GROMACS .gro file of C-alpha atoms in nm:
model
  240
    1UNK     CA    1   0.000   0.000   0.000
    2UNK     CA    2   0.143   0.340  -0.076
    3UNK     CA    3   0.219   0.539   0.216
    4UNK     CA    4   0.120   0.904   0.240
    5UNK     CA    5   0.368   1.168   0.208
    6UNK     CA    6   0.408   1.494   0.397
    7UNK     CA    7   0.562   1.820   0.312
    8UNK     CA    8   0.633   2.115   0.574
    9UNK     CA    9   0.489   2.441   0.504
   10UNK     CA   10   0.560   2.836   0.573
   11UNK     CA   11   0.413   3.141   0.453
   12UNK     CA   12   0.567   3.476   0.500
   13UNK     CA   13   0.413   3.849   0.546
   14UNK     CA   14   0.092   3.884   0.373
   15UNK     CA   15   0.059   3.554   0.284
   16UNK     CA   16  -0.091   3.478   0.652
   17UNK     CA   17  -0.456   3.677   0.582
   18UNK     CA   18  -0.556   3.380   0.424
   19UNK     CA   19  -0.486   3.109   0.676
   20UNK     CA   20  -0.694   3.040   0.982
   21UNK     CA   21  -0.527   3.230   1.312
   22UNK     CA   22  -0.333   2.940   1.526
   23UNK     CA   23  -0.152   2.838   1.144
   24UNK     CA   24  -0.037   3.209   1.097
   25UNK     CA   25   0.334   3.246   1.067
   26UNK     CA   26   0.429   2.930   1.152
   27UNK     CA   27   0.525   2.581   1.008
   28UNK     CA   28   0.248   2.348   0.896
   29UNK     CA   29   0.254   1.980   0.753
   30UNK     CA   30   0.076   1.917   0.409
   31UNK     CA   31  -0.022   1.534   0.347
   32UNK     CA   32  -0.094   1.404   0.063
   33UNK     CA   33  -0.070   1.105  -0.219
   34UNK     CA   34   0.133   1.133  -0.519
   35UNK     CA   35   0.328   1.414  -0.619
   36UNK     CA   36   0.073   1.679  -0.721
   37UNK     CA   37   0.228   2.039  -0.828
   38UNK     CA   38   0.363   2.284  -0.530
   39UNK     CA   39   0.020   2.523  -0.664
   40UNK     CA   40  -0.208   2.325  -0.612
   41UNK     CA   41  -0.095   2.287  -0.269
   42UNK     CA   42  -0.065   2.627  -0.184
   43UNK     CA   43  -0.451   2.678  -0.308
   44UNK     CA   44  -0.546   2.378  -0.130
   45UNK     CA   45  -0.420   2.586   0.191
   46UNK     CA   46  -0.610   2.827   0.105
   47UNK     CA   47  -0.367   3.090  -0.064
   48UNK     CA   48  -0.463   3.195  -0.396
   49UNK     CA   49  -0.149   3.160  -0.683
   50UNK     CA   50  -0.187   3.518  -0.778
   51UNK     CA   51  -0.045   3.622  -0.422
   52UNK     CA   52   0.281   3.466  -0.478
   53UNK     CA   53   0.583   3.521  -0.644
   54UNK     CA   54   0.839   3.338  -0.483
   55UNK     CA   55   0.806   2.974  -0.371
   56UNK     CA   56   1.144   2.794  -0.229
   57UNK     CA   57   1.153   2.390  -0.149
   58UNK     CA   58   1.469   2.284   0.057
   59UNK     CA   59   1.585   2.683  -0.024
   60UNK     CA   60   1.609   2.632  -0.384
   61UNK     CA   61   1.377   2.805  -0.595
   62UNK     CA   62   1.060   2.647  -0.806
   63UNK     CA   63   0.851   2.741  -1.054
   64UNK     CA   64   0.425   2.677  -1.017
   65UNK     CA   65   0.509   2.335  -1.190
   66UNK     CA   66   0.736   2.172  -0.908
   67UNK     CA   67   0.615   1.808  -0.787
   68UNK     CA   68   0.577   1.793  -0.439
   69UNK     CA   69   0.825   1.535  -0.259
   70UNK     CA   70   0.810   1.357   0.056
   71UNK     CA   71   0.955   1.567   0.366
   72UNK     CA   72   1.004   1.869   0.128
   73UNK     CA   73   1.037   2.220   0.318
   74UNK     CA   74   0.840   2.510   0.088
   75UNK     CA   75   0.867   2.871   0.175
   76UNK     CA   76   0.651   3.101  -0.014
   77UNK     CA   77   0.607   3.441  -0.034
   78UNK     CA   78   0.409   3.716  -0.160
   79UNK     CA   79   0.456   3.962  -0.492
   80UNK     CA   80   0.721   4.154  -0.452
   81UNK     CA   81   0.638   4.467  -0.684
   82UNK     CA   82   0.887   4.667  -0.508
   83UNK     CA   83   1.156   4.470  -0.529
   84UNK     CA   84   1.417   4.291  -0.796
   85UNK     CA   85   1.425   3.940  -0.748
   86UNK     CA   86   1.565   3.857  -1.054
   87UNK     CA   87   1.802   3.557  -0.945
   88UNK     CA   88   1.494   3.385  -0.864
   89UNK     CA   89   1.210   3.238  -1.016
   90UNK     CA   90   0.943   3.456  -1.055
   91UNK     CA   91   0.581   3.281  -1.071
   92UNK     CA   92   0.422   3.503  -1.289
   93UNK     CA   93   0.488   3.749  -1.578
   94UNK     CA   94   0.650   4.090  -1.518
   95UNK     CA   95   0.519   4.312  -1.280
   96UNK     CA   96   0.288   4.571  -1.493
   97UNK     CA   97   0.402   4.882  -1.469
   98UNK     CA   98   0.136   5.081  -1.675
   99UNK     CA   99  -0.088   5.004  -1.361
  100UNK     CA  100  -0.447   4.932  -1.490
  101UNK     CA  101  -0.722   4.813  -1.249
  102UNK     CA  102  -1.050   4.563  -1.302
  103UNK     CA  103  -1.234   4.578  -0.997
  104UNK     CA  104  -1.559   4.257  -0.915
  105UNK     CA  105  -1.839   4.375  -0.774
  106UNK     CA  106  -1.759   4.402  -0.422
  107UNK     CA  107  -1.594   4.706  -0.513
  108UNK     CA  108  -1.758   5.014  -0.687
  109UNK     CA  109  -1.719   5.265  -0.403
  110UNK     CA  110  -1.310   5.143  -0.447
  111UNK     CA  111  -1.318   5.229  -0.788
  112UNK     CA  112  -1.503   5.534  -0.821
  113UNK     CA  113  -1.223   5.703  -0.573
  114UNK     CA  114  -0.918   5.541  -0.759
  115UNK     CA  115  -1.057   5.698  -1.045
  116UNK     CA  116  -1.075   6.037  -0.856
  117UNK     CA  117  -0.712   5.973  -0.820
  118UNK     CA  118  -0.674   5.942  -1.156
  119UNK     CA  119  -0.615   5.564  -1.249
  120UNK     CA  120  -0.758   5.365  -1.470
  121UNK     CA  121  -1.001   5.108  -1.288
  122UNK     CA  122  -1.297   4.954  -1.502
  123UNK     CA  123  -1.575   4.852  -1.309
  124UNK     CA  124  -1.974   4.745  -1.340
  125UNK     CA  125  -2.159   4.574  -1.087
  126UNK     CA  126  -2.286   4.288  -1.324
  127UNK     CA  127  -1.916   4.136  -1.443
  128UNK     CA  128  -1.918   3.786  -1.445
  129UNK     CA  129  -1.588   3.596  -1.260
  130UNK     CA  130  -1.484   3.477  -1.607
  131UNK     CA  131  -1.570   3.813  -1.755
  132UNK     CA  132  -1.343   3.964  -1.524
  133UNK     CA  133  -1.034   3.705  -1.595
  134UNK     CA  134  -1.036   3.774  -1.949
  135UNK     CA  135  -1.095   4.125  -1.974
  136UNK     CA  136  -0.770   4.158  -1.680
  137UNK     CA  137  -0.564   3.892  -1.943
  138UNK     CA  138  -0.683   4.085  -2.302
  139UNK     CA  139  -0.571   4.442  -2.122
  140UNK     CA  140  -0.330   4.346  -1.885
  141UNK     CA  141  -0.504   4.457  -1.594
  142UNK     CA  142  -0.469   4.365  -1.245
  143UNK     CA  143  -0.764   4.224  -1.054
  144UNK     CA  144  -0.871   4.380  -0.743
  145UNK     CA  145  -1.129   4.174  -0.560
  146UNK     CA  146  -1.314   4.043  -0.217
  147UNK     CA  147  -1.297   3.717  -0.343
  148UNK     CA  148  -1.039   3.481  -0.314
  149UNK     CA  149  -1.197   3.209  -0.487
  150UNK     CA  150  -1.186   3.447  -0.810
  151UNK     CA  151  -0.776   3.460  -0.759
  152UNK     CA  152  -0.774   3.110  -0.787
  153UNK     CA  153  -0.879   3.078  -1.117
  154UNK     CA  154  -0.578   2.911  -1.328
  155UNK     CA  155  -0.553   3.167  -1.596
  156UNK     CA  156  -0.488   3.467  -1.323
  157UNK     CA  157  -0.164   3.656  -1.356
  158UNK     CA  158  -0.227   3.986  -1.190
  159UNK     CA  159  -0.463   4.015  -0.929
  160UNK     CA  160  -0.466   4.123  -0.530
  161UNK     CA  161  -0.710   4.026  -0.260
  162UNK     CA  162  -0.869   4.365  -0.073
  163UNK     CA  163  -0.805   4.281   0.270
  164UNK     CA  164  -0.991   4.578   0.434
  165UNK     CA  165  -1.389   4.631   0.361
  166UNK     CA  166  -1.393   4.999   0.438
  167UNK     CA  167  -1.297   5.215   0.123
  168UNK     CA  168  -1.100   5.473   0.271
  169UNK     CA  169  -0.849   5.233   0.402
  170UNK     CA  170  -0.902   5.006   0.055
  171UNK     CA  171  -0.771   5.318  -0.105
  172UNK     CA  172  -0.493   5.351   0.132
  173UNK     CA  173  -0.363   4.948   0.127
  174UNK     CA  174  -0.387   4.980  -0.272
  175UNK     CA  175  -0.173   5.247  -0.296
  176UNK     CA  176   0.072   5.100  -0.064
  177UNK     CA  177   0.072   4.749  -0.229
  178UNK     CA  178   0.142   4.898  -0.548
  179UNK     CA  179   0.353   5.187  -0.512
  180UNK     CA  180   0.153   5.456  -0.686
  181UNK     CA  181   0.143   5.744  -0.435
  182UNK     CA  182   0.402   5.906  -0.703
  183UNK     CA  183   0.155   5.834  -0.978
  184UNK     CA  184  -0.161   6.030  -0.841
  185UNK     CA  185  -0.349   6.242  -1.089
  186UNK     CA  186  -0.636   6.381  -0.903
  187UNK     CA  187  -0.972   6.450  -1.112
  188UNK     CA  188  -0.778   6.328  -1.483
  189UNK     CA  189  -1.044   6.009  -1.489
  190UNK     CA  190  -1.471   6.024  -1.484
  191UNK     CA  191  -1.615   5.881  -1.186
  192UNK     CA  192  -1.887   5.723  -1.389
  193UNK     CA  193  -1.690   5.616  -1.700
  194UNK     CA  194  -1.324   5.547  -1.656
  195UNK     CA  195  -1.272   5.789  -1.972
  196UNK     CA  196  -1.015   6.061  -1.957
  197UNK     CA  197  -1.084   6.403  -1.839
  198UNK     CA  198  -0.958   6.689  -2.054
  199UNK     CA  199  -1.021   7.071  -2.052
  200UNK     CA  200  -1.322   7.249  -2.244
  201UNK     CA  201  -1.339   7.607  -2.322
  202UNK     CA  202  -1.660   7.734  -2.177
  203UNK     CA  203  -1.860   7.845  -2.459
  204UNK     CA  204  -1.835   7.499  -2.567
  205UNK     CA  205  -2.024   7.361  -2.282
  206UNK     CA  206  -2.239   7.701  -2.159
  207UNK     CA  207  -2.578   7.567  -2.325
  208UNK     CA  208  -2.539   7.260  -2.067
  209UNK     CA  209  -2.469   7.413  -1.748
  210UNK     CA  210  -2.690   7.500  -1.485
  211UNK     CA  211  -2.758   7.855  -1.448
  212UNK     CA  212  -2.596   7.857  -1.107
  213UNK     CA  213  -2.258   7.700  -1.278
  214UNK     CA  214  -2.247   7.892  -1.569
  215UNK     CA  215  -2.235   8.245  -1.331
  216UNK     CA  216  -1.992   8.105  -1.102
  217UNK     CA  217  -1.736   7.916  -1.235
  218UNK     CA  218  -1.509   7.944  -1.541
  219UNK     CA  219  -1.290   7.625  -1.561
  220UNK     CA  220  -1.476   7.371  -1.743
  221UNK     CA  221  -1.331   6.942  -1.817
  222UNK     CA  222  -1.525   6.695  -2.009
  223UNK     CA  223  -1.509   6.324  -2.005
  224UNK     CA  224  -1.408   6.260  -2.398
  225UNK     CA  225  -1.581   5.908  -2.376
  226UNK     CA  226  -1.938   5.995  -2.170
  227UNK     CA  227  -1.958   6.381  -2.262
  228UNK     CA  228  -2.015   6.452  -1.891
  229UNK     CA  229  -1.889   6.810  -1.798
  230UNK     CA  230  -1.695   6.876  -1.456
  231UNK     CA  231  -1.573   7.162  -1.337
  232UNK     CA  232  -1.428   7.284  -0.968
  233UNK     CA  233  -1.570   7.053  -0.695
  234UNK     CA  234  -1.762   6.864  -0.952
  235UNK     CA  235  -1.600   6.542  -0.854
  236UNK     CA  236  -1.825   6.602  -0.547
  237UNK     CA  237  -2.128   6.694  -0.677
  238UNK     CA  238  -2.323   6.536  -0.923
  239UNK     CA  239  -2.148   6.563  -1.272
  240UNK     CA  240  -2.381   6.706  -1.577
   0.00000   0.00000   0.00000
């Protein structure tokens, strides 16, 4: 009869929100039959592939592919977008540097205020899981979501699981994970659309603004994809 194997397991920094308290930064055994691949493992503890970048068995690195061994010792740990760890394998493609954002549905007050801070984040409350996957692989988008099951979809390169569930501080861990307090553009992206923002002379737009508007201010942007017309404090008021 074959006799079941075991493989020691430790997860570093962020790694830990997804495992149960009393296994949080600490060893733990894996048992299993076979040799099945050092991913599915990793999922099967409940850490979604996306979230890694760096997986090392007996301190050598491994790719995604690596068949697990009896009395192996795997380290893993998370993306490191801030960092060169290019001696090592990396588990997934380059680290995408035109930062572009596809947010599930858990999300829409997230998105509206990362595109008030001008990045790109696409968003609608009715994407499907798979609609999501392949619109993040066909535009190289990352994948912001609630859901780890969603992460653990094979065909996920980019994505990041929100750990907080109150936007302001969503806004504030995204920002941190990826490095992008340099690359703030306040009021450059509609809060409805996603489109770009650009200026408008105001004779262009005068037939379309409310009286009260039209007398006070003199500074005029319009979305170039949805027409809508913004101008100072717009982004908190309701948009024409």
């Amino acid at each position: 009869m074959a006799k079941q194997k075991q493989a020691v397991f430790r997860f570093y920094a962020e790694l830990n929100d997804f495992l149960p308290g009393p296994l949080r930064q600490r060893d733990q055994v894996y048992h299993f039959w076979g040799n099945p691949a050092v991913k599915d493992a990793i999922e099967a503890l409940g850490v979604p592939h996306p979230e890694v970048d760096l997986i090392l068995v007996n301190q050598r690195s491994v790719d995604f592919a690596y068949r697990l061994q009896d009395g192996d010792r795997v380290a893993v740990y998370p993306v490191f977008e801030l960092l060169d760890i290019q001696t090592v394998t990396r588990l997934r493609p380059e680290p995408l540097r035109r930062v572009k954002f596809i947010l599930d549905c858990n999300l829409g007050k997230l998105a509206r205020k990362l595109r008030m801070l001008g990045f790109d984040c696409l968003y609608q409350n009715n994407y499907q899981d798979e609609e999501i996957v392949q619109i993040a692989l066909k535009e190289r988008r990352i994948i912001l979501t609630r859901d780890v099951g969603l992460l653990k979809n094979r065909a996920v390169t980019h994505g990041y699981w929100v750990r907080s569930t109150r936007p302001p501080a969503q806004v504030k861990e995204v920002l941190q994970k990826f490095d992008l307090f340099r690359r703030i553009q306040p009021f450059s992206r509609c809060l409805e659309c996603n489109g770009v923002i650009e200026p408008v002379d105001k004779g262009d737009v005068e037939d379309a603004l409310p009286q009260r508007v039209r007398q006070t201010f003199n500074t005029f942007y319009r979305c170039k994809r949805c027409k809508k017309i913004y101008w100072q404090g717009s982004h908190h008021e309701p948009p024409v």
